[in-house]
XYZ file of C-alpha atoms in Angstrom:
360
model
C 4.283 2.122 -4.797
C 0.525 2.934 -5.493
C 0.532 -0.024 -8.272
C -2.358 -2.451 -7.943
C -1.857 -5.794 -5.623
C 0.010 -8.688 -7.755
C 1.725 -6.486 -10.290
C 5.171 -7.352 -11.017
C 8.279 -5.193 -11.075
C 12.152 -5.699 -11.288
C 14.141 -3.712 -9.354
C 16.864 -1.809 -11.816
C 20.167 -3.717 -12.183
C 18.858 -6.823 -11.400
C 20.973 -9.998 -12.237
C 19.796 -12.092 -15.314
C 18.289 -15.275 -14.222
C 19.998 -18.276 -14.216
C 17.969 -21.851 -13.782
C 19.803 -24.890 -12.268
C 18.152 -28.441 -12.213
C 18.165 -30.955 -10.133
C 16.984 -34.205 -10.988
C 16.888 -37.239 -8.433
C 15.739 -40.146 -7.059
C 16.913 -42.810 -4.732
C 19.622 -44.279 -7.090
C 21.325 -40.939 -9.016
C 21.079 -37.305 -8.944
C 21.758 -35.593 -12.112
C 21.985 -31.815 -12.150
C 22.387 -28.934 -15.678
C 21.911 -25.657 -15.922
C 19.135 -24.394 -18.142
C 19.950 -20.494 -18.573
C 18.057 -19.642 -21.832
C 16.829 -22.994 -22.258
C 13.762 -22.844 -20.379
C 11.173 -24.792 -22.833
C 13.948 -27.525 -22.082
C 13.764 -27.680 -18.999
C 10.004 -27.742 -19.050
C 10.374 -30.659 -21.251
C 12.297 -32.537 -18.783
C 9.733 -32.121 -15.895
C 6.925 -33.476 -18.450
C 9.204 -36.673 -19.767
C 9.993 -37.667 -15.834
C 7.390 -37.480 -13.939
C 8.498 -40.042 -11.299
C 12.133 -38.513 -10.405
C 11.743 -35.356 -7.992
C 13.321 -32.080 -9.279
C 14.646 -28.997 -7.526
C 14.605 -26.042 -9.938
C 16.736 -23.331 -8.328
C 15.973 -19.304 -10.160
C 18.842 -16.992 -9.413
C 18.749 -13.648 -10.524
C 15.075 -11.716 -11.154
C 16.277 -9.636 -13.968
C 14.293 -10.986 -16.773
C 10.312 -10.221 -16.119
C 9.164 -12.175 -19.361
C 10.673 -15.484 -18.286
C 9.375 -14.758 -14.225
C 6.113 -14.742 -15.616
C 6.265 -17.593 -17.282
C 7.501 -19.428 -14.582
C 4.275 -17.812 -12.797
C 2.428 -19.427 -15.618
C 3.734 -22.913 -15.904
C 4.168 -23.562 -12.341
C 0.313 -21.778 -11.542
C 2.059 -19.654 -9.222
C -0.299 -16.396 -7.709
C 0.383 -13.246 -8.655
C 0.483 -11.974 -5.097
C 3.689 -14.439 -4.323
C 5.038 -13.796 -6.826
C 5.087 -10.173 -6.170
C 6.718 -11.268 -2.693
C 9.165 -13.221 -4.085
C 10.245 -10.008 -6.846
C 9.867 -7.406 -3.196
C 12.549 -9.683 -1.725
C 12.178 -7.865 1.733
C 9.875 -10.225 3.323
C 9.592 -11.648 6.636
C 10.207 -15.420 6.867
C 6.418 -16.975 6.676
C 4.240 -19.791 5.118
C 1.061 -19.799 3.048
C -0.675 -22.957 1.758
C -2.232 -22.769 -1.620
C -3.944 -24.695 -4.325
C -3.706 -28.222 -3.652
C -1.740 -28.160 0.225
C 1.163 -26.532 -1.690
C 3.318 -24.026 0.484
C 4.993 -20.835 -0.363
C 7.725 -20.229 2.053
C 9.881 -17.120 2.839
C 13.207 -17.619 4.501
C 16.304 -15.026 5.440
C 19.963 -15.883 4.791
C 22.070 -13.959 6.863
C 25.662 -13.033 6.975
C 27.854 -10.810 9.371
C 29.761 -8.372 7.333
C 33.119 -6.677 8.143
C 31.357 -3.225 8.297
C 29.466 -5.086 11.286
C 26.234 -5.280 9.808
C 24.066 -8.183 8.931
C 23.318 -8.532 5.364
C 20.431 -11.048 4.691
C 18.987 -12.272 1.235
C 15.784 -13.861 0.624
C 15.057 -17.174 -0.261
C 11.704 -18.180 -1.776
C 10.664 -21.626 -1.640
C 7.534 -22.873 -3.903
C 6.362 -26.892 -3.355
C 4.965 -29.239 -5.955
C 3.464 -33.024 -6.469
C 7.306 -34.127 -7.029
C 9.085 -30.438 -7.045
C 10.993 -27.897 -5.274
C 10.926 -24.424 -7.122
C 13.279 -21.770 -5.466
C 14.117 -18.256 -6.196
C 17.064 -15.877 -4.844
C 18.566 -12.918 -6.004
C 22.069 -13.211 -5.769
C 23.896 -15.906 -7.308
C 26.182 -16.615 -3.781
C 24.033 -18.436 -1.065
C 24.132 -20.872 1.441
C 22.583 -24.406 -0.147
C 25.840 -25.560 -1.811
C 26.120 -27.955 1.184
C 22.415 -29.119 0.176
C 23.455 -29.802 -3.009
C 26.628 -31.587 -2.273
C 24.565 -33.985 0.416
C 22.217 -34.292 -2.846
C 24.721 -35.622 -5.217
C 26.409 -37.919 -2.584
C 26.651 -41.594 -3.557
C 24.613 -42.557 -0.494
C 22.547 -39.327 -0.229
C 19.756 -40.188 2.320
C 17.698 -37.019 1.389
C 17.100 -38.728 -2.130
C 15.319 -41.230 -0.450
C 12.399 -39.310 1.566
C 9.554 -37.481 -0.296
C 9.688 -33.770 -1.742
C 8.261 -32.341 1.588
C 11.716 -33.239 2.911
C 13.788 -30.994 0.461
C 11.645 -28.096 1.460
C 12.334 -28.764 5.125
C 16.150 -29.503 4.339
C 16.235 -26.072 2.675
C 14.780 -24.257 5.754
C 17.321 -26.306 7.807
C 20.051 -25.141 6.133
C 18.974 -21.723 6.375
C 18.521 -21.788 9.939
C 22.060 -23.823 10.529
C 24.136 -20.987 8.891
C 22.855 -18.693 11.486
C 25.549 -20.445 13.852
C 28.344 -18.845 11.963
C 26.639 -15.350 11.854
C 26.297 -15.437 15.494
C 29.589 -16.905 16.063
C 31.176 -13.766 14.048
C 29.175 -11.703 16.100
C 30.125 -13.280 19.279
C 33.946 -13.411 18.558
C 33.744 -9.619 17.841
C 32.016 -9.029 20.812
C 34.664 -10.657 22.667
C 37.462 -8.494 20.847
C 35.799 -5.602 21.919
C 35.811 -6.566 25.812
C 39.534 -6.630 25.056
C 39.799 -3.375 23.415
C 37.968 -1.646 26.399
C 40.894 -2.472 28.953
C 43.960 -1.909 26.888
C 45.963 1.400 27.318
C 45.519 2.914 23.468
C 42.051 2.417 22.608
C 40.378 3.531 19.267
C 38.427 6.616 19.925
C 35.572 5.489 17.416
C 35.512 2.167 20.008
C 31.842 3.232 21.559
C 30.464 3.531 17.412
C 31.611 -0.015 17.140
C 29.788 -1.203 20.086
C 26.705 0.274 19.215
C 26.916 -1.114 15.354
C 27.414 -4.458 16.745
C 23.898 -4.294 19.030
C 22.091 -2.679 16.258
C 23.108 -5.589 14.380
C 22.078 -8.163 16.687
C 19.134 -6.301 17.296
C 18.212 -6.875 13.524
C 19.241 -10.546 13.467
C 16.530 -10.814 16.263
C 13.804 -9.292 14.161
C 15.071 -11.740 11.169
C 14.983 -14.976 13.619
C 11.408 -14.196 15.146
C 9.490 -14.619 12.023
C 11.512 -17.783 11.085
C 10.654 -19.229 14.609
C 6.892 -18.320 14.147
C 6.948 -19.714 10.600
C 7.900 -23.335 11.689
C 5.474 -23.038 14.769
C 2.785 -22.247 12.052
C 4.003 -25.281 9.850
C 3.923 -27.741 13.011
C 0.104 -26.499 13.181
C -0.654 -27.638 9.986
C -2.982 -30.511 8.789
C -1.089 -33.745 8.041
C -2.509 -33.795 4.434
C -0.388 -30.486 3.937
C 2.718 -31.373 6.018
C 3.033 -35.186 6.785
C 3.910 -35.994 10.595
C 6.810 -37.744 9.522
C 8.006 -34.525 7.987
C 6.687 -32.204 11.312
C 9.089 -34.230 13.429
C 12.042 -32.644 11.318
C 10.476 -29.261 11.539
C 10.010 -29.806 15.564
C 13.994 -30.270 15.108
C 14.293 -26.739 13.245
C 11.931 -25.394 15.671
C 14.606 -26.078 18.510
C 17.540 -24.596 16.328
C 15.275 -21.203 15.987
C 14.748 -21.105 19.837
C 18.433 -21.948 20.447
C 19.212 -18.838 17.680
C 16.737 -16.429 19.642
C 18.309 -16.876 23.260
C 21.683 -16.744 21.956
C 21.123 -13.247 20.154
C 18.944 -12.549 23.377
C 22.582 -13.123 25.307
C 24.640 -11.527 22.959
C 21.954 -8.224 23.294
C 22.381 -8.181 27.180
C 26.542 -8.859 26.776
C 26.533 -5.718 24.008
C 24.685 -3.789 26.475
C 26.586 -4.403 29.507
C 29.603 -3.623 27.499
C 28.494 -0.171 26.200
C 27.438 0.442 30.202
C 31.179 -0.910 31.140
C 32.314 1.594 28.119
C 30.944 4.365 29.467
C 31.696 3.870 33.041
C 35.217 3.579 32.363
C 35.859 6.528 30.548
C 34.033 7.999 33.269
C 36.318 6.377 36.149
C 39.423 8.092 33.592
C 37.850 11.361 33.371
C 37.450 10.860 37.302
C 41.337 10.061 37.114
C 42.254 13.268 35.207
C 40.040 15.368 37.650
C 41.498 14.406 40.677
C 45.258 15.037 39.601
C 43.906 18.435 38.472
C 42.578 19.532 41.801
C 45.454 17.583 43.423
C 48.222 20.093 41.421
C 45.797 23.077 42.030
C 45.199 21.916 45.785
C 49.265 21.994 45.717
C 49.716 25.365 43.875
C 47.049 27.225 46.051
C 49.336 27.699 49.327
C 52.197 28.363 47.046
C 50.902 31.075 45.218
C 49.029 33.156 48.759
C 52.419 32.735 50.184
C 54.287 34.142 47.404
C 51.828 36.723 46.641
C 52.092 37.714 50.083
C 55.998 37.889 50.577
C 56.099 39.675 47.421
C 53.793 42.380 48.028
C 55.635 43.332 51.472
C 56.658 47.035 50.404
C 58.871 48.638 52.808
C 60.840 51.713 52.362
C 64.007 51.500 55.016
C 65.594 48.845 56.824
C 64.867 49.595 60.365
C 68.024 51.446 61.039
C 67.367 54.279 59.086
C 68.472 53.386 55.540
C 66.164 53.397 52.300
C 65.650 50.571 50.359
C 64.626 52.107 47.420
C 62.863 48.866 45.496
C 60.884 48.689 48.463
C 61.386 44.654 48.371
C 63.268 43.713 52.113
C 63.330 40.449 50.693
C 66.138 41.596 48.168
C 68.172 42.905 51.108
C 68.147 39.754 52.944
C 70.683 37.013 51.543
C 68.702 34.344 53.277
C 65.428 35.494 52.371
C 64.591 33.172 49.010
C 66.140 30.358 50.346
C 64.287 30.040 53.394
C 61.074 31.265 51.279
C 61.904 28.654 49.093
C 62.375 26.002 52.069
C 59.421 26.941 53.686
C 57.031 26.046 50.166
C 58.930 22.836 49.835
C 57.504 22.156 53.671
C 54.469 23.249 52.242
C 54.260 20.911 49.491
C 55.647 17.725 51.367
C 53.331 18.278 53.818
C 50.802 18.145 51.139
C 51.941 15.503 49.468
C 51.954 13.360 52.813
C 48.370 14.420 53.928
C 47.235 12.700 50.225
C 49.267 9.874 50.555
C 47.738 9.060 53.798
C 44.259 9.741 52.534
C 45.079 7.195 49.671
C 44.349 10.067 46.818
C 47.708 9.237 44.966
C 47.048 5.493 44.570
C 45.362 4.441 41.846
C 41.626 2.946 41.607
C 42.756 0.064 39.035
């Protein structure tokens, strides 16, 4: 913070860059790693201008190398700054000679119930696509396999198609993310109604809701980015390539619709959990109220009977303990029978009112 625009800074601990090159034409595809051989990579690009190239940079931990890339490929410092500050929203920019700079967000639903996202930065050129990503792991291997295929349709298209294909792969990867979230929401739904539930179930529900909201914030800019590409003139993005981007736009809309549906589901799930908790609390209060209602008359009778002091038995005989029931052989059995009758009458009344039945 506080630095002038265009200043390149590498975060501490960033992995060392690895350079990968896929050179292809309609007939073949060659690939090699050029880590620590940057000059050889440039020479390969110069000696084969008729081929198409995908230069993939994985890792940002070498600032001098990144500065050379910026110089050799004529990248704007502000765009390179956006590459290194890898928290950018998905976007597209047009720069020198109708070249494109695109940013996409790759997503994954982790076991910690969070959305893990990484930035993919894409630069297009006359016969190449240059990509940057901070981590070595990504979702682009499926695209590399398509290029390696002996009858690859991807190799027959112009280089602009590769930029589209990268965007499409990122969008396709949203669906496994949403599928994982959907499966977890179903698991939460089942957990609400089991007899022994986790005490932190509500925290899990709220964490998933937070992840769904974060996913929506990632996909919205992706949709807007593709919409902006579709509005670009044909000299920037050819009309035949826009046809494929329209399919991408549909995928983005579907992902957003799915995210909206999951957000509504998880909100309903939270309401259902709280309602179920309230019902369970009401059941507990009902049981306690019934028990209290039973013991109130019993306590009254026992208290009144136990405090009935009398000095004699009515025939002139003193009662030293002043408790006549102690001198009546059937006093306690009769009292217990009266108490049992009170309990039975109350239980019968509660049963007729339906208060003893479960609400399930």
